[in-house]
Amino acid sequence: MNIGKTISERRRALGFTQQILAEKLNISFQAISKWENGTSCPDIDLLPRLAAVLNLSIDALLGYPARSITDYDRRYDAEGYYWGLVPNHLCYEIMRMKPPVKPYRVLDIGCGEGKDSVFLARNGYRVTAFDAAEKGLSKARTLAEHCGVKVDFFKADVRDFRLDIAYDIIFSSGVFHYIPPDEREKVIDNIKSHTNPRGLNVINVFVKKPFIPTPPDVEADELIAGDWKSGELFGFYHDWLLHRTEEKIFDCSSGGIPHKHCMDVLIAEKV
């Protein structure tokens, strides 16, 4: 375990000096220097705050192998783009409700192969995006380069990543079923508190229905934390302006096998 090396590399990647990191943690820069030189280690009580400032999970900070959120690395290793390149229809809703008259900051949670992130960046948004699958991120970076746009892609796990800066638009499609039910309120509270005033949260979640067969691409996905109930997502936003709360059933052919999904779709504004 070389926590000092991890701190140094991540600090530099974020553009922080030792002094800046020290100020964020309310400690001396000499302490940071000692960590990075390997002469001391952070106190255990400081690890959650340090991980949050560095945008890392505690496991990653301590040097443990990253958890694979599912088998998406295998899916994304195939030729072509697993989800295709057509942007999610919610991207057009974002453009309609908050057109890019200035470079609004967008966060795409669980960006996969980057089709939505790149689409929004091409239309003038300032986009940051993360995913747990390195294969997907690699293809996302290739797509952004091909399209001539800049997107700040990084690897993180939605289950334990927490925001520390605010965004104008936070978008996530088909990801929140990996968040354990007892963690959902914490995750969403973190997202809401890091949304700028008049900002949007645009989120959809899979909803289990007994009359819809389990989709073939999730049958063996043991890391799915639990089904969302109809309307559950909307309840977390009872104190926001709700522009769209919809439940819909639709056809899907991801992975080449036709199937159906049920989703709850939310567009909410912080007022």
GROMACS .gro file of C-alpha atoms in nm:
model
  271
    1MET     CA    1   0.000   0.000   0.000
    2ASN     CA    2   0.161   0.327  -0.117
    3ILE     CA    3  -0.091   0.588  -0.016
    4GLY     CA    4   0.164   0.868  -0.048
    5LYS     CA    5   0.220   0.794  -0.416
    6THR     CA    6  -0.157   0.785  -0.477
    7ILE     CA    7  -0.205   1.120  -0.302
    8SER     CA    8   0.080   1.280  -0.498
    9GLU     CA    9  -0.038   1.152  -0.836
   10ARG     CA   10  -0.401   1.245  -0.780
   11ARG     CA   11  -0.313   1.586  -0.635
   12ARG     CA   12  -0.105   1.669  -0.942
   13ALA     CA   13  -0.374   1.540  -1.179
   14LEU     CA   14  -0.623   1.777  -1.015
   15GLY     CA   15  -0.380   2.069  -1.040
   16PHE     CA   16  -0.347   2.108  -0.663
   17THR     CA   17  -0.029   2.221  -0.492
   18GLN     CA   18   0.049   2.071  -0.154
   19GLN     CA   19  -0.061   2.401   0.000
   20ILE     CA   20  -0.398   2.395  -0.179
   21LEU     CA   21  -0.466   2.037  -0.070
   22ALA     CA   22  -0.363   2.123   0.285
   23GLU     CA   23  -0.604   2.418   0.294
   24LYS     CA   24  -0.891   2.201   0.171
   25LEU     CA   25  -0.819   1.958   0.456
   26ASN     CA   26  -0.744   2.228   0.713
   27ILE     CA   27  -0.400   2.083   0.791
   28SER     CA   28  -0.041   2.193   0.729
   29PHE     CA   29   0.129   2.146   0.392
   30GLN     CA   30   0.414   1.977   0.581
   31ALA     CA   31   0.174   1.694   0.664
   32ILE     CA   32   0.099   1.649   0.293
   33SER     CA   33   0.472   1.643   0.219
   34LYS     CA   34   0.531   1.374   0.481
   35TRP     CA   35   0.253   1.158   0.337
   36GLU     CA   36   0.392   1.187  -0.013
   37ASN     CA   37   0.747   1.117   0.106
   38GLY     CA   38   0.629   0.807   0.288
   39THR     CA   39   0.743   0.924   0.632
   40SER     CA   40   0.387   0.926   0.771
   41CYS     CA   41   0.030   0.836   0.677
   42PRO     CA   42  -0.302   1.021   0.713
   43ASP     CA   43  -0.501   0.954   1.027
   44ILE     CA   44  -0.781   0.709   0.967
   45ASP     CA   45  -1.042   0.971   1.066
   46LEU     CA   46  -0.918   1.192   0.781
   47LEU     CA   47  -0.948   0.930   0.508
   48PRO     CA   48  -1.313   0.997   0.406
   49ARG     CA   49  -1.250   1.372   0.368
   50LEU     CA   50  -0.920   1.316   0.187
   51ALA     CA   51  -1.082   1.069  -0.053
   52ALA     CA   52  -1.365   1.316  -0.123
   53VAL     CA   53  -1.126   1.605  -0.195
   54LEU     CA   54  -0.924   1.385  -0.433
   55ASN     CA   55  -1.239   1.246  -0.599
   56LEU     CA   56  -1.141   0.889  -0.512
   57SER     CA   57  -1.306   0.605  -0.326
   58ILE     CA   58  -1.138   0.510   0.001
   59ASP     CA   59  -1.048   0.174  -0.157
   60ALA     CA   60  -0.872   0.351  -0.443
   61LEU     CA   61  -0.697   0.589  -0.203
   62LEU     CA   62  -0.561   0.292  -0.009
   63GLY     CA   63  -0.449   0.121  -0.327
   64TYR     CA   64  -0.697  -0.164  -0.336
   65PRO     CA   65  -0.807  -0.284  -0.681
   66ALA     CA   66  -1.107  -0.095  -0.812
   67ARG     CA   67  -1.434  -0.283  -0.793
   68SER     CA   68  -1.587  -0.363  -1.129
   69ILE     CA   69  -1.940  -0.227  -1.116
   70THR     CA   70  -2.064  -0.495  -1.355
   71ASP     CA   71  -1.951  -0.678  -1.666
   72TYR     CA   72  -1.952  -0.364  -1.882
   73ASP     CA   73  -1.577  -0.386  -1.947
   74ARG     CA   74  -1.648  -0.709  -2.130
   75ARG     CA   75  -1.938  -0.557  -2.321
   76TYR     CA   76  -1.738  -0.248  -2.416
   77ASP     CA   77  -1.441  -0.456  -2.530
   78ALA     CA   78  -1.632  -0.556  -2.842
   79GLU     CA   79  -1.599  -0.370  -3.170
   80GLY     CA   80  -1.837  -0.080  -3.215
   81TYR     CA   81  -2.038   0.097  -2.947
   82TYR     CA   82  -2.258  -0.120  -2.726
   83TRP     CA   83  -2.525   0.151  -2.684
   84GLY     CA   84  -2.478   0.293  -3.034
   85LEU     CA   85  -2.403   0.658  -3.102
   86VAL     CA   86  -2.752   0.811  -3.102
   87PRO     CA   87  -2.780   1.046  -2.802
   88ASN     CA   88  -3.036   0.982  -2.530
   89HIS     CA   89  -3.358   1.176  -2.596
   90LEU     CA   90  -3.307   1.345  -2.258
   91CYS     CA   91  -3.008   1.529  -2.405
   92TYR     CA   92  -3.252   1.713  -2.631
   93GLU     CA   93  -3.468   1.793  -2.328
   94ILE     CA   94  -3.161   1.943  -2.162
   95MET     CA   95  -3.095   2.157  -2.469
   96ARG     CA   96  -3.459   2.267  -2.482
   97MET     CA   97  -3.481   2.364  -2.116
   98LYS     CA   98  -3.131   2.502  -2.067
   99PRO     CA   99  -2.988   2.588  -2.410
  100PRO     CA  100  -2.611   2.642  -2.420
  101VAL     CA  101  -2.622   3.021  -2.433
  102LYS     CA  102  -2.317   2.996  -2.208
  103PRO     CA  103  -2.090   2.700  -2.124
  104TYR     CA  104  -2.306   2.542  -1.856
  105ARG     CA  105  -2.126   2.282  -1.646
  106VAL     CA  106  -2.267   1.932  -1.699
  107LEU     CA  107  -2.191   1.613  -1.505
  108ASP     CA  108  -2.275   1.281  -1.671
  109ILE     CA  109  -2.290   1.008  -1.404
  110GLY     CA  110  -2.223   0.664  -1.551
  111CYS     CA  111  -2.131   0.791  -1.897
  112GLY     CA  112  -2.050   0.449  -2.047
  113GLU     CA  113  -1.889   0.491  -2.388
  114GLY     CA  114  -1.952   0.865  -2.385
  115LYS     CA  115  -2.212   0.917  -2.656
  116ASP     CA  116  -2.424   1.157  -2.447
  117SER     CA  117  -2.126   1.339  -2.295
  118VAL     CA  118  -1.971   1.398  -2.636
  119PHE     CA  119  -2.303   1.507  -2.786
  120LEU     CA  120  -2.353   1.768  -2.515
  121ALA     CA  121  -1.992   1.888  -2.547
  122ARG     CA  122  -2.037   1.926  -2.925
  123ASN     CA  123  -2.332   2.152  -2.854
  124GLY     CA  124  -2.137   2.389  -2.632
  125TYR     CA  125  -2.171   2.250  -2.280
  126ARG     CA  126  -1.872   2.211  -2.049
  127VAL     CA  127  -1.890   1.841  -1.971
  128THR     CA  128  -1.741   1.624  -1.698
  129ALA     CA  129  -1.824   1.255  -1.697
  130PHE     CA  130  -1.733   0.941  -1.508
  131ASP     CA  131  -1.788   0.568  -1.525
  132ALA     CA  132  -1.658   0.257  -1.348
  133ALA     CA  133  -1.567   0.074  -1.671
  134GLU     CA  134  -1.224   0.165  -1.806
  135LYS     CA  135  -1.301   0.008  -2.146
  136GLY     CA  136  -1.599   0.239  -2.182
  137LEU     CA  137  -1.396   0.544  -2.083
  138SER     CA  138  -1.129   0.455  -2.336
  139LYS     CA  139  -1.387   0.446  -2.615
  140ALA     CA  140  -1.542   0.767  -2.482
  141ARG     CA  141  -1.208   0.948  -2.505
  142THR     CA  142  -1.161   0.818  -2.859
  143LEU     CA  143  -1.507   0.943  -2.956
  144ALA     CA  144  -1.442   1.286  -2.806
  145GLU     CA  145  -1.112   1.313  -2.991
  146HIS     CA  146  -1.275   1.206  -3.316
  147CYS     CA  147  -1.544   1.473  -3.271
  148GLY     CA  148  -1.293   1.740  -3.176
  149VAL     CA  149  -1.436   1.817  -2.832
  150LYS     CA  150  -1.300   1.816  -2.479
  151VAL     CA  151  -1.472   1.615  -2.208
  152ASP     CA  152  -1.319   1.560  -1.865
  153PHE     CA  153  -1.359   1.183  -1.833
  154PHE     CA  154  -1.248   1.001  -1.518
  155LYS     CA  155  -1.302   0.665  -1.353
  156ALA     CA  156  -1.523   0.644  -1.045
  157ASP     CA  157  -1.791   0.422  -0.892
  158VAL     CA  158  -2.135   0.576  -0.846
  159ARG     CA  159  -2.176   0.380  -0.523
  160ASP     CA  160  -1.906   0.564  -0.333
  161PHE     CA  161  -1.811   0.875  -0.535
  162ARG     CA  162  -1.926   1.206  -0.387
  163LEU     CA  163  -1.929   1.545  -0.557
  164ASP     CA  164  -1.732   1.836  -0.416
  165ILE     CA  165  -1.804   2.103  -0.681
  166ALA     CA  166  -2.134   2.228  -0.820
  167TYR     CA  167  -2.281   2.181  -1.167
  168ASP     CA  168  -2.558   2.346  -1.365
  169ILE     CA  169  -2.689   2.015  -1.502
  170ILE     CA  170  -2.646   1.667  -1.356
  171PHE     CA  171  -2.751   1.385  -1.587
  172SER     CA  172  -2.763   1.010  -1.535
  173SER     CA  173  -2.930   0.740  -1.740
  174GLY     CA  174  -2.973   0.377  -1.637
  175VAL     CA  175  -2.715   0.377  -1.356
  176PHE     CA  176  -2.885   0.422  -1.020
  177HIS     CA  177  -2.991   0.058  -0.984
  178TYR     CA  178  -2.634  -0.007  -0.866
  179ILE     CA  179  -2.684   0.216  -0.562
  180PRO     CA  180  -2.796   0.016  -0.256
  181PRO     CA  181  -3.141   0.125  -0.130
  182ASP     CA  182  -3.003   0.245   0.204
  183GLU     CA  183  -2.750   0.468   0.025
  184ARG     CA  184  -2.985   0.631  -0.226
  185GLU     CA  185  -3.089   0.924  -0.010
  186LYS     CA  186  -2.725   1.011   0.067
  187VAL     CA  187  -2.623   0.993  -0.300
  188ILE     CA  188  -2.915   1.206  -0.417
  189ASP     CA  189  -2.872   1.459  -0.135
  190ASN     CA  190  -2.509   1.498  -0.244
  191ILE     CA  191  -2.617   1.551  -0.605
  192LYS     CA  192  -2.886   1.801  -0.507
  193SER     CA  193  -2.656   2.001  -0.282
  194HIS     CA  194  -2.399   2.026  -0.563
  195THR     CA  195  -2.647   2.157  -0.820
  196ASN     CA  196  -2.636   2.532  -0.884
  197PRO     CA  197  -2.951   2.743  -0.833
  198ARG     CA  198  -3.185   2.709  -1.135
  199GLY     CA  199  -2.988   2.399  -1.227
  200LEU     CA  200  -3.137   2.073  -1.353
  201ASN     CA  201  -3.117   1.712  -1.242
  202VAL     CA  202  -3.210   1.482  -1.530
  203ILE     CA  203  -3.224   1.120  -1.416
  204ASN     CA  204  -3.391   0.795  -1.509
  205VAL     CA  205  -3.404   0.466  -1.318
  206PHE     CA  206  -3.511   0.115  -1.408
  207VAL     CA  207  -3.835   0.005  -1.242
  208LYS     CA  208  -3.914  -0.363  -1.200
  209LYS     CA  209  -4.252  -0.479  -1.329
  210PRO     CA  210  -4.375  -0.838  -1.286
  211PHE     CA  211  -4.518  -0.847  -1.637
  212ILE     CA  212  -4.186  -0.754  -1.805
  213PRO     CA  213  -3.928  -1.036  -1.834
  214THR     CA  214  -3.583  -0.966  -1.694
  215PRO     CA  215  -3.372  -0.818  -1.976
  216PRO     CA  216  -3.106  -1.060  -2.103
  217ASP     CA  217  -2.816  -0.822  -2.038
  218VAL     CA  218  -2.889  -0.799  -1.663
  219GLU     CA  219  -2.978  -1.159  -1.580
  220ALA     CA  220  -2.628  -1.238  -1.449
  221ASP     CA  221  -2.553  -0.893  -1.306
  222GLU     CA  222  -2.509  -0.976  -0.939
  223LEU     CA  223  -2.402  -0.624  -0.846
  224ILE     CA  224  -2.741  -0.467  -0.911
  225ALA     CA  225  -2.831  -0.337  -0.567
  226GLY     CA  226  -3.207  -0.350  -0.588
  227ASP     CA  227  -3.508  -0.250  -0.789
  228TRP     CA  228  -3.653   0.101  -0.772
  229LYS     CA  229  -4.022   0.126  -0.697
  230SER     CA  230  -4.256   0.329  -0.912
  231GLY     CA  231  -4.237   0.692  -0.802
  232GLU     CA  232  -3.952   0.636  -0.555
  233LEU     CA  233  -3.712   0.862  -0.744
  234PHE     CA  234  -3.965   1.145  -0.760
  235GLY     CA  235  -4.008   1.147  -0.383
  236PHE     CA  236  -3.645   1.247  -0.332
  237TYR     CA  237  -3.719   1.568  -0.524
  238HIS     CA  238  -4.040   1.672  -0.348
  239ASP     CA  239  -3.878   2.007  -0.260
  240TRP     CA  240  -3.773   2.090  -0.620
  241LEU     CA  241  -3.974   2.209  -0.918
  242LEU     CA  242  -4.071   1.894  -1.108
  243HIS     CA  243  -4.084   1.951  -1.483
  244ARG     CA  244  -4.124   1.586  -1.576
  245THR     CA  245  -4.220   1.277  -1.377
  246GLU     CA  246  -4.303   0.997  -1.614
  247GLU     CA  247  -4.307   0.619  -1.612
  248LYS     CA  248  -4.272   0.449  -1.947
  249ILE     CA  249  -4.220   0.108  -2.100
  250PHE     CA  250  -4.005   0.094  -2.411
  251ASP     CA  251  -3.834  -0.147  -2.649
  252CYS     CA  252  -3.457  -0.187  -2.635
  253SER     CA  253  -3.207  -0.384  -2.843
  254SER     CA  254  -2.882  -0.322  -2.652
  255GLY     CA  255  -2.651  -0.618  -2.697
  256GLY     CA  256  -2.840  -0.721  -3.009
  257ILE     CA  257  -3.128  -0.894  -2.828
  258PRO     CA  258  -3.469  -0.721  -2.836
  259HIS     CA  259  -3.629  -0.675  -2.495
  260LYS     CA  260  -3.831  -0.426  -2.290
  261HIS     CA  261  -3.760  -0.198  -1.996
  262CYS     CA  262  -3.969   0.011  -1.761
  263MET     CA  263  -3.821   0.341  -1.646
  264ASP     CA  264  -3.913   0.635  -1.428
  265VAL     CA  265  -3.791   0.960  -1.581
  266LEU     CA  266  -3.728   1.276  -1.379
  267ILE     CA  267  -3.645   1.632  -1.481
  268ALA     CA  268  -3.628   1.859  -1.176
  269GLU     CA  269  -3.512   2.217  -1.125
  270LYS     CA  270  -3.351   2.364  -0.814
  271VAL     CA  271  -3.543   2.682  -0.733
   0.00000   0.00000   0.00000
